[in-house]
PDB file of C-alpha atoms in Angstrom:
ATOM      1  CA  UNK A 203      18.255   1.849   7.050  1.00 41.00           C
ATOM      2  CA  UNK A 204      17.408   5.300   5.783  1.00 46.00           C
ATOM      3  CA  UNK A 205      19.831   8.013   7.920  1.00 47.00           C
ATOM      4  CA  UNK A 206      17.292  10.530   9.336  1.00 46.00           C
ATOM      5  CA  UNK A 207      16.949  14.013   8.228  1.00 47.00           C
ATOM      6  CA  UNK A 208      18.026  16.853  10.236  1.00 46.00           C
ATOM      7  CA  UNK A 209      14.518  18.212   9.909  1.00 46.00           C
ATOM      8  CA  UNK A 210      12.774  14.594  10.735  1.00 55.00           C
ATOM      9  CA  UNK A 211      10.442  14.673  14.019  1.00 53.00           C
ATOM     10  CA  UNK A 212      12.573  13.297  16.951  1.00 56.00           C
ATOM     11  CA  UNK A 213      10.229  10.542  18.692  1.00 52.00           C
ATOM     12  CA  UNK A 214       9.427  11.510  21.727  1.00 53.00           C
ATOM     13  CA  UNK A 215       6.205   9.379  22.454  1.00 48.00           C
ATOM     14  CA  UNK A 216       3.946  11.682  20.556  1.00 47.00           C
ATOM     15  CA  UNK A 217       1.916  11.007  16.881  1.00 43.00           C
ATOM     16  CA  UNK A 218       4.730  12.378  14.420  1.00 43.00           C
ATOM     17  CA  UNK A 219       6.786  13.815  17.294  1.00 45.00           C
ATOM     18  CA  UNK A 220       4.298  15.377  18.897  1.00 41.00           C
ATOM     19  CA  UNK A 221       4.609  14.606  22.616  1.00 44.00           C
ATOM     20  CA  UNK A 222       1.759  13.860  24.703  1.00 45.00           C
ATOM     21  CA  UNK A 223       2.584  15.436  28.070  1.00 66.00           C
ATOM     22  CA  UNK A 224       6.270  15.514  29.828  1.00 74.00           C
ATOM     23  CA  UNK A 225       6.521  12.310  31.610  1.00 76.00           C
ATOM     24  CA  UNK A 226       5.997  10.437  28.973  1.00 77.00           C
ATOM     25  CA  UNK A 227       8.787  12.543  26.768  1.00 79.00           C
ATOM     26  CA  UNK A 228      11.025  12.339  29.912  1.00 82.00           C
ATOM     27  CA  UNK A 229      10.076   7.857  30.037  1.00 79.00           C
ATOM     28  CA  UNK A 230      11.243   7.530  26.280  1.00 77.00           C
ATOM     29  CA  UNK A 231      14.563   9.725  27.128  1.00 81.00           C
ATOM     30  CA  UNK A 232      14.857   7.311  30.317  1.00 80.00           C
ATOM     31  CA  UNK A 233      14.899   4.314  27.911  1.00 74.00           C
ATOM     32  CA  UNK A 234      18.006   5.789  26.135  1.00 76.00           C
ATOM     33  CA  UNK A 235      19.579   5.405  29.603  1.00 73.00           C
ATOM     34  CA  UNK A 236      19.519   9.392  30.576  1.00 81.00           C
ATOM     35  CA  UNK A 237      18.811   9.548  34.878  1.00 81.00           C
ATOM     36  CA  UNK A 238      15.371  10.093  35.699  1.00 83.00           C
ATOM     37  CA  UNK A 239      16.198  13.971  36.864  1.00 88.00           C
ATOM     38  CA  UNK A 240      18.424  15.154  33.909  1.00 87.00           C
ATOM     39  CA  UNK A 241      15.319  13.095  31.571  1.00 87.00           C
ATOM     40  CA  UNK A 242      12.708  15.736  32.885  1.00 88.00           C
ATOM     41  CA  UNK A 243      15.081  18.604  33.064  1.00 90.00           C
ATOM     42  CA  UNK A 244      15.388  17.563  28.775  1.00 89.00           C
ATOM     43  CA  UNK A 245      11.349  17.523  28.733  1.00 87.00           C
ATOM     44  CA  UNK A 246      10.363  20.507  30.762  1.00 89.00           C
ATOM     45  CA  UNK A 247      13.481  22.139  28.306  1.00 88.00           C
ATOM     46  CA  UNK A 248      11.615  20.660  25.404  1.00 86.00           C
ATOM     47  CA  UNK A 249       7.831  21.867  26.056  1.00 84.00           C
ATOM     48  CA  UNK A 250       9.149  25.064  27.265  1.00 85.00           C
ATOM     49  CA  UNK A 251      10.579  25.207  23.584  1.00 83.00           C
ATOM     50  CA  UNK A 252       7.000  24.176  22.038  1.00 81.00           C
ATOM     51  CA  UNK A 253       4.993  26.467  24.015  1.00 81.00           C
ATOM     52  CA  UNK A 254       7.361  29.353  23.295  1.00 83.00           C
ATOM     53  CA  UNK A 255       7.682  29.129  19.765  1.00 79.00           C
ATOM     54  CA  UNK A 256       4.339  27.512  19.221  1.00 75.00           C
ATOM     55  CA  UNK A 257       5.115  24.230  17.176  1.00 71.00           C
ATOM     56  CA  UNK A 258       3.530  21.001  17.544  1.00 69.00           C
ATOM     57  CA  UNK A 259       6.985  18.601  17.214  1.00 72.00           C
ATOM     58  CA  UNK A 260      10.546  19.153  17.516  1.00 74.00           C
ATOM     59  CA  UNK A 261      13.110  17.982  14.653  1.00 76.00           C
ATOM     60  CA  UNK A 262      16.255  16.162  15.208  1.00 76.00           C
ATOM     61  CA  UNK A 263      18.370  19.417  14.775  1.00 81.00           C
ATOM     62  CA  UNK A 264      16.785  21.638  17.189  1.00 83.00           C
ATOM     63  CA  UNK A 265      16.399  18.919  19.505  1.00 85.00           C
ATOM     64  CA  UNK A 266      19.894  18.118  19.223  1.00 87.00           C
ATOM     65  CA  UNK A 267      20.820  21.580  20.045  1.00 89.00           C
ATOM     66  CA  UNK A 268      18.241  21.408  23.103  1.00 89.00           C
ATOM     67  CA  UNK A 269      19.822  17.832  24.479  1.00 89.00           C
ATOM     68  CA  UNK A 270      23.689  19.789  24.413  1.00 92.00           C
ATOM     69  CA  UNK A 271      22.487  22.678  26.337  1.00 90.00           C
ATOM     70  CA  UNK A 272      20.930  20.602  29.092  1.00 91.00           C
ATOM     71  CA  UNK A 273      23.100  17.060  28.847  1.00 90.00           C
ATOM     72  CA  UNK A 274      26.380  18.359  27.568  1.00 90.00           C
ATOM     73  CA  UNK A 275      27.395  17.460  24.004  1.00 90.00           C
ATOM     74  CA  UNK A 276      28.453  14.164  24.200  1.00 88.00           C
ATOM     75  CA  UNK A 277      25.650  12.906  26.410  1.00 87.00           C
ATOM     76  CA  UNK A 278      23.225  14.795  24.337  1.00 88.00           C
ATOM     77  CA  UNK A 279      24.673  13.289  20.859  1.00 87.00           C
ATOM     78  CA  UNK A 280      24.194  10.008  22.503  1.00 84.00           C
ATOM     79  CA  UNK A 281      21.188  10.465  23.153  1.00 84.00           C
ATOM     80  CA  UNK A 282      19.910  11.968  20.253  1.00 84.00           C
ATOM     81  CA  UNK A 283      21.550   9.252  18.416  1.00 81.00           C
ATOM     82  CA  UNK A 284      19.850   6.369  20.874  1.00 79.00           C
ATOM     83  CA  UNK A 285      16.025   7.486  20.046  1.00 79.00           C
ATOM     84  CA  UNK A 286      16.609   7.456  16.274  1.00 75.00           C
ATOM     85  CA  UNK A 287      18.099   3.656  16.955  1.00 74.00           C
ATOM     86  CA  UNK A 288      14.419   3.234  19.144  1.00 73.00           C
ATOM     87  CA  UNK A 289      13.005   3.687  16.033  1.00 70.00           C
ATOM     88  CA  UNK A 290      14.775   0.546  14.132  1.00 69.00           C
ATOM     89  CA  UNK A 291      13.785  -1.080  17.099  1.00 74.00           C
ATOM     90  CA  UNK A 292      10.036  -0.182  17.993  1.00 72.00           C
ATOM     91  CA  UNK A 293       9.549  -1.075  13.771  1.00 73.00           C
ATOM     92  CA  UNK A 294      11.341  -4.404  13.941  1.00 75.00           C
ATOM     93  CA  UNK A 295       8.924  -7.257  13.135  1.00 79.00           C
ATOM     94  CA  UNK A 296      10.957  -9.916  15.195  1.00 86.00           C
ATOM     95  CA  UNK A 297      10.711 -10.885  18.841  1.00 92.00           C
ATOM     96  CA  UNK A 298      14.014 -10.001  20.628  1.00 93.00           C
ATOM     97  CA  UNK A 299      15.890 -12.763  22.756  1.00 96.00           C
ATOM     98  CA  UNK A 300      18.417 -10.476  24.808  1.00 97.00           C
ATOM     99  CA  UNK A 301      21.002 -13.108  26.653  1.00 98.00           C
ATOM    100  CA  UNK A 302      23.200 -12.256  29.146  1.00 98.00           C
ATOM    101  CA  UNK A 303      25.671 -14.399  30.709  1.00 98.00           C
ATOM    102  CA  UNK A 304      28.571 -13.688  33.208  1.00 98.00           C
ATOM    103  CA  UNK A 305      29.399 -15.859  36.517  1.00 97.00           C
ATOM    104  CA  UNK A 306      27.988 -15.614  39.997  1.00 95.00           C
ATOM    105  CA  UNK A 307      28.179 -11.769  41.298  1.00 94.00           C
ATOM    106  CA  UNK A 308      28.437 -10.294  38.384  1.00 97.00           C
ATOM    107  CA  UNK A 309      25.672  -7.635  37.846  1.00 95.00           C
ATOM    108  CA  UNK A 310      23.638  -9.679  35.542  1.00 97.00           C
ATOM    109  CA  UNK A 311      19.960  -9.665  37.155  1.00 95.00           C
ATOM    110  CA  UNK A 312      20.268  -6.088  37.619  1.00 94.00           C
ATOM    111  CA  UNK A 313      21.214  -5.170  34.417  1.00 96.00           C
ATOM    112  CA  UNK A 314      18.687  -7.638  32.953  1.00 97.00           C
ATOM    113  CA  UNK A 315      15.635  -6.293  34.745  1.00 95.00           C
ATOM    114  CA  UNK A 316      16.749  -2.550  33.712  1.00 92.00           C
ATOM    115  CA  UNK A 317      17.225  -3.202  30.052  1.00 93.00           C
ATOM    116  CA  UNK A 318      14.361  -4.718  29.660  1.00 93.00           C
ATOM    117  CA  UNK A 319      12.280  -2.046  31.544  1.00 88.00           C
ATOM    118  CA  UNK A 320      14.053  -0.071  28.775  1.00 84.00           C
ATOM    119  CA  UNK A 321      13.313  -2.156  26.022  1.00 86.00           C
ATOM    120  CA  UNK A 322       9.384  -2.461  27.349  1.00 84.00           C
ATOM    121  CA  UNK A 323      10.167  -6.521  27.773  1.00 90.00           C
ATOM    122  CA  UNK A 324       7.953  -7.773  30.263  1.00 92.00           C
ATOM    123  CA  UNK A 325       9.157 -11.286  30.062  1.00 95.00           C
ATOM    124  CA  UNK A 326      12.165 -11.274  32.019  1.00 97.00           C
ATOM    125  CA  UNK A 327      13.806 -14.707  33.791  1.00 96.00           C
ATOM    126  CA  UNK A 328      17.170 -16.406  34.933  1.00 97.00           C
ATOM    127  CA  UNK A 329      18.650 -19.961  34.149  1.00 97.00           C
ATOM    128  CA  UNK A 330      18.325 -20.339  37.814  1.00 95.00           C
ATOM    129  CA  UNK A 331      14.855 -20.521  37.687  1.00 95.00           C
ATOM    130  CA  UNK A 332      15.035 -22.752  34.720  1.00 96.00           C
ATOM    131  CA  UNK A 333      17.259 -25.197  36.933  1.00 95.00           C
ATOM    132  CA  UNK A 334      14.884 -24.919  39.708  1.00 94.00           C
ATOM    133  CA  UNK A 335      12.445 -25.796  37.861  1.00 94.00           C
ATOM    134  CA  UNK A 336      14.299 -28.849  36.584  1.00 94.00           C
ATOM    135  CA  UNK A 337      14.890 -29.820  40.103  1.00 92.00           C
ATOM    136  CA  UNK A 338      11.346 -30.165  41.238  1.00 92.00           C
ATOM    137  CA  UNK A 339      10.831 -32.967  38.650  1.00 91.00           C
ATOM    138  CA  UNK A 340      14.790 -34.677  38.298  1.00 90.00           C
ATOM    139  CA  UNK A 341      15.961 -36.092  41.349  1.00 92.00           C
ATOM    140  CA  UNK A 342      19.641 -36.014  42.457  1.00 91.00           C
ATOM    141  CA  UNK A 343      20.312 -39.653  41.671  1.00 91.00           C
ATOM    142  CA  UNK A 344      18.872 -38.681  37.451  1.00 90.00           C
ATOM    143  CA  UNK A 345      20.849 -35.489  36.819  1.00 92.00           C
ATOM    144  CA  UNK A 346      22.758 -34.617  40.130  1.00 91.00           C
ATOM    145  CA  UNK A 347      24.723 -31.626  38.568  1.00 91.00           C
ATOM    146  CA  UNK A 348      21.464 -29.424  38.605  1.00 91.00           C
ATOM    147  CA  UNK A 349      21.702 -29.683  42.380  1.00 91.00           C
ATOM    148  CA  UNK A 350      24.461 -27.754  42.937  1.00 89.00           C
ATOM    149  CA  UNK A 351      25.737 -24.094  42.713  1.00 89.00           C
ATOM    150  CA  UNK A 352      27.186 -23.457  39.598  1.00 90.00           C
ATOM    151  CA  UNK A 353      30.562 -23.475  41.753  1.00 89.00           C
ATOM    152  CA  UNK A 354      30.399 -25.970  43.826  1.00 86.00           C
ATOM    153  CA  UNK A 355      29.627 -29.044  40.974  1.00 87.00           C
ATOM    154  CA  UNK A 356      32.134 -31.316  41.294  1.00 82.00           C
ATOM    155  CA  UNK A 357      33.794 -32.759  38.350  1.00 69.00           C
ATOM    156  CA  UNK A 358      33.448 -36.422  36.775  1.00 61.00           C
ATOM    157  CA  UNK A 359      33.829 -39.305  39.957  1.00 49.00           C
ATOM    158  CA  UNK A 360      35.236 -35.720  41.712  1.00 47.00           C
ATOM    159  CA  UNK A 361      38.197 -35.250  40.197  1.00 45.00           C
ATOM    160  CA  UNK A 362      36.983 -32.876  36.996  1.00 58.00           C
ATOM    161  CA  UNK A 363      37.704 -29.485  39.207  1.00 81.00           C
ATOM    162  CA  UNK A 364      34.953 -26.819  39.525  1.00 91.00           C
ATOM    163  CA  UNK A 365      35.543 -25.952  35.260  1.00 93.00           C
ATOM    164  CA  UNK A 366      34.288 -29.959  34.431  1.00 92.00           C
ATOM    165  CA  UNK A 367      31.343 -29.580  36.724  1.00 93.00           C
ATOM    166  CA  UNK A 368      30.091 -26.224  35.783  1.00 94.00           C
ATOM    167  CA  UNK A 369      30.342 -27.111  32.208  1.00 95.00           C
ATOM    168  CA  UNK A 370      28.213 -30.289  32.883  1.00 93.00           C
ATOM    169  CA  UNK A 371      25.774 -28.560  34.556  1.00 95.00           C
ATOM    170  CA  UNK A 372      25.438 -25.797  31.632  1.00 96.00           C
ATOM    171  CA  UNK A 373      24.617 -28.718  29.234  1.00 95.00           C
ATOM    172  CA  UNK A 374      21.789 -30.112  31.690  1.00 95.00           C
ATOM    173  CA  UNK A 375      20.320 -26.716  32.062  1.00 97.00           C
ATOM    174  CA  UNK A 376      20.629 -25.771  28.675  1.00 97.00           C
ATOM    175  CA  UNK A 377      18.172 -28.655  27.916  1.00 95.00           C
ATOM    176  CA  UNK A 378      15.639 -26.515  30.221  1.00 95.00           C
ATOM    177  CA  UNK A 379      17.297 -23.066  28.110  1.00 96.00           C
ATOM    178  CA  UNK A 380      16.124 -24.489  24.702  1.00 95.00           C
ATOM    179  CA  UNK A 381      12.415 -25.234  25.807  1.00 95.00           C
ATOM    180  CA  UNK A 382      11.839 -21.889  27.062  1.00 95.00           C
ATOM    181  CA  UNK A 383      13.575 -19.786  23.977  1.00 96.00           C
ATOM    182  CA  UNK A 384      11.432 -22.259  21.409  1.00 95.00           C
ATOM    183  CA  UNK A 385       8.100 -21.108  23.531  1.00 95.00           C
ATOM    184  CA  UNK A 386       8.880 -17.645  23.194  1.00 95.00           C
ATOM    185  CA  UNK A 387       9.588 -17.791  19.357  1.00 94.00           C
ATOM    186  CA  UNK A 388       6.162 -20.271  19.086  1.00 94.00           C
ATOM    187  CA  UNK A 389       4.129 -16.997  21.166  1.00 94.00           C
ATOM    188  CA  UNK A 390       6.675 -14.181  19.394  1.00 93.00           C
ATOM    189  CA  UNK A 391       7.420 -13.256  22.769  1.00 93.00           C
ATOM    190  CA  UNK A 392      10.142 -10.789  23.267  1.00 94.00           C
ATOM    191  CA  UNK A 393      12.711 -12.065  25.808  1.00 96.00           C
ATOM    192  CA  UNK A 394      15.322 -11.091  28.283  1.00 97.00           C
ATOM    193  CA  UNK A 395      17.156 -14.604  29.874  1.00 98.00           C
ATOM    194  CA  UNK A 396      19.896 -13.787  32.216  1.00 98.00           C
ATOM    195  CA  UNK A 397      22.182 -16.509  33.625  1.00 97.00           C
ATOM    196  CA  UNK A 398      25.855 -18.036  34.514  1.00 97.00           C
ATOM    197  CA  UNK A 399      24.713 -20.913  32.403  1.00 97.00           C
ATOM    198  CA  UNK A 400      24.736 -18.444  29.305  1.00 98.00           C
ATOM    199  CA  UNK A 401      27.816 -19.710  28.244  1.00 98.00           C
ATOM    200  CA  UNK A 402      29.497 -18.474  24.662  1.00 97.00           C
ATOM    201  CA  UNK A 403      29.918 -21.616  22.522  1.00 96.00           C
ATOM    202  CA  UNK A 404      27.314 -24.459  23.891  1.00 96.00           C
ATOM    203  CA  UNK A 405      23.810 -22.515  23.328  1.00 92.00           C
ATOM    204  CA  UNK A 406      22.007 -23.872  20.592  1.00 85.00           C
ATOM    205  CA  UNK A 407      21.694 -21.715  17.105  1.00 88.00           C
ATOM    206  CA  UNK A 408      18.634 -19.594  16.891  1.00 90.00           C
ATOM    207  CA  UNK A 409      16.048 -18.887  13.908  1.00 89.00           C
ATOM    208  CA  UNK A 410      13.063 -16.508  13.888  1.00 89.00           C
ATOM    209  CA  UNK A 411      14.627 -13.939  16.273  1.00 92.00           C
ATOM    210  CA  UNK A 412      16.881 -10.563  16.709  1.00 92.00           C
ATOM    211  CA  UNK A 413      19.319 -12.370  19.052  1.00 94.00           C
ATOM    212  CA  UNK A 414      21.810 -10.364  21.235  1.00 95.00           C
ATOM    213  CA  UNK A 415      24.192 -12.256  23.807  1.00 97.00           C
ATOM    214  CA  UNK A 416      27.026 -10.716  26.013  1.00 98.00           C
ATOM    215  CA  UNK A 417      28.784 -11.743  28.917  1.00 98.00           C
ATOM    216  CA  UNK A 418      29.280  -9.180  31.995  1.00 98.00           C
ATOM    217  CA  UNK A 419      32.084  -9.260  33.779  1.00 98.00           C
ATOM    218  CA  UNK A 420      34.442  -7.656  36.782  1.00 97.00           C
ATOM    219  CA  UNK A 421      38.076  -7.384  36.595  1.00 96.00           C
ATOM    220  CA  UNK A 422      38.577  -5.893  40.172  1.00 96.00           C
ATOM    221  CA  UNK A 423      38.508  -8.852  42.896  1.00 95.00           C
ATOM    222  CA  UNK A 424      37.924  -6.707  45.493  1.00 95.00           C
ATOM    223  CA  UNK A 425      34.964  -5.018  43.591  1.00 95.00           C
ATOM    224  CA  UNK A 426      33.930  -8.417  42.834  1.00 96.00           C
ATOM    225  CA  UNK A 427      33.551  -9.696  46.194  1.00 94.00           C
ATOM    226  CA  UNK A 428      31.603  -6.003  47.256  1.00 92.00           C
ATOM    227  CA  UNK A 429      28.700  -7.400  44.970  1.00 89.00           C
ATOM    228  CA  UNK A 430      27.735 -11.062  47.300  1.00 89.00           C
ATOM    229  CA  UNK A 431      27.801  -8.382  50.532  1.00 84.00           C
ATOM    230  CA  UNK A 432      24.850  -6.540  48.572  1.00 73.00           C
ATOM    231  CA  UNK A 433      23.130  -9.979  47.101  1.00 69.00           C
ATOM    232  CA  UNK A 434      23.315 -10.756  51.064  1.00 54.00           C
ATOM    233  CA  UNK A 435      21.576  -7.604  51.911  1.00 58.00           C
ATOM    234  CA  UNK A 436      18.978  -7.271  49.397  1.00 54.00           C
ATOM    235  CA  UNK A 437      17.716 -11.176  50.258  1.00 51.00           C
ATOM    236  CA  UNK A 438      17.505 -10.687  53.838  1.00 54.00           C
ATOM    237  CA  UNK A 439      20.110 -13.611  54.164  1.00 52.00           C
ATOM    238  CA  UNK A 440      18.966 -16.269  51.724  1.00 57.00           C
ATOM    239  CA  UNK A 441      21.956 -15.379  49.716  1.00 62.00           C
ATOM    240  CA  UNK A 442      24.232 -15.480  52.595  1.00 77.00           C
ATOM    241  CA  UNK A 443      27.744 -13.891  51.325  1.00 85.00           C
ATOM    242  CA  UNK A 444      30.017 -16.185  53.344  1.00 89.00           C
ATOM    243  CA  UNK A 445      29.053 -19.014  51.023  1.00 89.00           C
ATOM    244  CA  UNK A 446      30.186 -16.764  48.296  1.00 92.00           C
ATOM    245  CA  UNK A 447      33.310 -15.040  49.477  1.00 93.00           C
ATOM    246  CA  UNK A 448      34.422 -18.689  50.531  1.00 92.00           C
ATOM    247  CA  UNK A 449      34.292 -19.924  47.252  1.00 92.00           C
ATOM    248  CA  UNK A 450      35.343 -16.740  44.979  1.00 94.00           C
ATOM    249  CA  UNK A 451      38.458 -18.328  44.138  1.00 94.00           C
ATOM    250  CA  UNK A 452      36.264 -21.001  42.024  1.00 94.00           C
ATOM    251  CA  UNK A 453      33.579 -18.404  40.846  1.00 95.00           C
ATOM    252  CA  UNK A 454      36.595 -16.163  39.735  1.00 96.00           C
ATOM    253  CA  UNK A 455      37.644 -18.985  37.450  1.00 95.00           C
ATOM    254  CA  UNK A 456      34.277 -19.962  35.922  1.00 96.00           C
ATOM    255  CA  UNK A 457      34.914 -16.231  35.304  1.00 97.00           C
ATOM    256  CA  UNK A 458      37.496 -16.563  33.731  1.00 96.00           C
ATOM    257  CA  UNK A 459      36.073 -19.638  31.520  1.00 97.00           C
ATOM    258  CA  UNK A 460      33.103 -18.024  30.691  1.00 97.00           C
ATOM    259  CA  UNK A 461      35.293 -14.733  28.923  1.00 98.00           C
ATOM    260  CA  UNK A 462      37.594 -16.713  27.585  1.00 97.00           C
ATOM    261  CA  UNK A 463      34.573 -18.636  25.115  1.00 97.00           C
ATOM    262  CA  UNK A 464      32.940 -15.329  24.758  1.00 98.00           C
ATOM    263  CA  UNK A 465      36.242 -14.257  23.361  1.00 98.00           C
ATOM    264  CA  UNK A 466      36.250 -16.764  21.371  1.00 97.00           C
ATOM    265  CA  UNK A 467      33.275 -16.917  20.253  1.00 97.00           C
ATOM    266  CA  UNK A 468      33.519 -13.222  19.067  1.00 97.00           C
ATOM    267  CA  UNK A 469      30.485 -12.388  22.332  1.00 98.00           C
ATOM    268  CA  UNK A 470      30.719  -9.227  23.708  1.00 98.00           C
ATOM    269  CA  UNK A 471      32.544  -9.039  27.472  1.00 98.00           C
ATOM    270  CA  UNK A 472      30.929  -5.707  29.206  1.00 98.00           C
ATOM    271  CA  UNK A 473      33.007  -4.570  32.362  1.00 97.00           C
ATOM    272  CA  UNK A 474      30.374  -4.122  34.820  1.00 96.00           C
ATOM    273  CA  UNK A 475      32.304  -2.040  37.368  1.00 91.00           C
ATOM    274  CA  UNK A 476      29.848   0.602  37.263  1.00 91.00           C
ATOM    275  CA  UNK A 477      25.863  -0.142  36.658  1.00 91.00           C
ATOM    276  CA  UNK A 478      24.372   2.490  34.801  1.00 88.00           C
ATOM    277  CA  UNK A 479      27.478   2.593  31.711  1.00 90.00           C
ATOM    278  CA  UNK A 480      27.081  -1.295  31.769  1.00 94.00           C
ATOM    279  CA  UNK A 481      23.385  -0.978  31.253  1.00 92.00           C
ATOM    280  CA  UNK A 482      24.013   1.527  28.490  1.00 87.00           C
ATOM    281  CA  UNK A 483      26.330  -0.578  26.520  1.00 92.00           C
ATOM    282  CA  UNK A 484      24.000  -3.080  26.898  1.00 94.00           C
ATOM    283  CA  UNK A 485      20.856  -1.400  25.616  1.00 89.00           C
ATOM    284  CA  UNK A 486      23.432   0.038  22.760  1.00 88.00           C
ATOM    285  CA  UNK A 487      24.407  -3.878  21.129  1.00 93.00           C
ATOM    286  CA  UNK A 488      20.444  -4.547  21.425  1.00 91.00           C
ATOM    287  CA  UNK A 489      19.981  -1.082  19.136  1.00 86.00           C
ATOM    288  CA  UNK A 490      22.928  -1.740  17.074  1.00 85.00           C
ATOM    289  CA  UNK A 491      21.300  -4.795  16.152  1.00 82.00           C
ATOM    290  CA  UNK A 492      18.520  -3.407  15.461  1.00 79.00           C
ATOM    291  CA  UNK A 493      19.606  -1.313  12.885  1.00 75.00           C
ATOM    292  CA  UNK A 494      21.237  -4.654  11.340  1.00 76.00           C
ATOM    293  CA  UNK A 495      17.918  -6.172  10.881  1.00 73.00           C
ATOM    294  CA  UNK A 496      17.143  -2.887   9.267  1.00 63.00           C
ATOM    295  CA  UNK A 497      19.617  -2.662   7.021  1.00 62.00           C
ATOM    296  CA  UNK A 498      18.628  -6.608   5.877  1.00 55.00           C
TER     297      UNK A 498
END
């Protein structure tokens, strides 16, 4: 890909740069991952520029300079640096499949529903739902793994440990996984699949696509265990966290599993202790690979 020049327009949701009004300058900043408040601070700062000086689009250099006096510098050189990576993106003539794996409690429906309001995805859905799905039509006796929590399958005749099950159940649901990424290649449909089932190492290859898969993960126990009090919370007890805080021991070493194959399978492992830099890293390997389709 082309580096930009210092005097290229700066895309800002505008015809050649031009921007159409603020919030829509201040939505494409948001989608770089800058907080809704500091996003229209940068726009007002932006059209207050335009009006002043009367020009019709702002280049990358001036806007640069613009972003450091209201973001800092680093934040502003990230951001500056995130639209031009939009671009690869919004010109990339590929549906993307974004997959995101990580055990139970880990952040990853969160951060899946905010990069792809990010990314403009509207197709967003878990391999829970796939394995629900499967439920409603394979009865316990034909494929019992499917019918339990990811950490509470047991093993082969029970003695296989919570490791054995899981990775029995990944291979049922995975069945489930294919169909669904083969419809969204036959439509072109862009794609954001979140899921503990997501494992590094036993999804299938995949043609026809910009694929990006990473694993979230949290380090801190304690931290961990914070996250099934919120699940808890936010689904008005479905989700109810003593299920989960008796049985962190076993999700802790699915954990575990699950980094180890991403390690090995050269997937990147984002830290999710805090939200908002996970999501960024996130939306940063889906624009890095962007510009490696580019550069193709």
């Amino acid at each position: 890909m082309t580096e930009p020049r210092r005097s290229d327009p700066i895309p800002l949701g505008g015809h050649d740069g031009l921007p159409y009004s603020r919030g829509l300058m201040a939505r494409a900043l948001m989608r770089t991952g800058v907080a809704a408040d500091r996003a229209y601070e940068l726009a007002l700062r932006v059209q207050e520029d335009l009006v002043t000086s009367g020009g019709e689009a702002v280049d990358v250099a001036h806007f640069e300079e613009l972003a450091h006096e209201v973001l800092g510098e680093i934040e502003g050189t990230r951001t500056v640096r995130r639209l031009r990576r939009h671009e690869s993106l919004r010109e990339l003539d590929l549906p993307i499949i974004l997959l995101i794996g990580g055990a139970t409690g880990t952040g990853k429906s969160t951060v899946a529903t905010e990069v792809a309001h990010r990314l403009g995805i509207t197709r967003v859905t878990s391999t829970d739902f796939v394995r629900q799905t499967m439920r409603a039509f394979l009865s316990p006796e034909f494929m019992p793994s499917i019918h339990y929590s990811s950490f509470e399958v047991p093993g082969e005749n029970g003695l296989g440990g919570v490791v054995d099950g899981f990775v029995e159940q990944t291979r049922n649901v995975l069945i489930g996984v294919r169909a669904l990424i083969e419809r969204a290649l036959q439509e072109r449909w862009s794609l954001v699949l979140e899921g503990v089932h997501l494992v590094p190492g036993m999804l299938p290859p995949v043609d026809g696509a910009m694929v990006v898969h990473c694993v979230l993960a949290i380090e801190n126990e304690e931290l961990h265990a914070s996250h099934f009090w919120v699940r808890d919370v936010s689904s008005d007890g479905l989700r109810p966290v003593e299920k989960y805080l008796d049985a962190l021991d076993d999700i802790r070493r699915l954990q575990q599993f699950i980094v180890g194959q991403a390690h090995r399978s050269s997937v990147p492992v984002v830290e999710n202790g805090n939200i908002e830099p996970s999501i960024g890293t996130v939306m940063d390997l889906v624009l890095s690979g962007a510009d490696r389709y580019a550069r193709v």
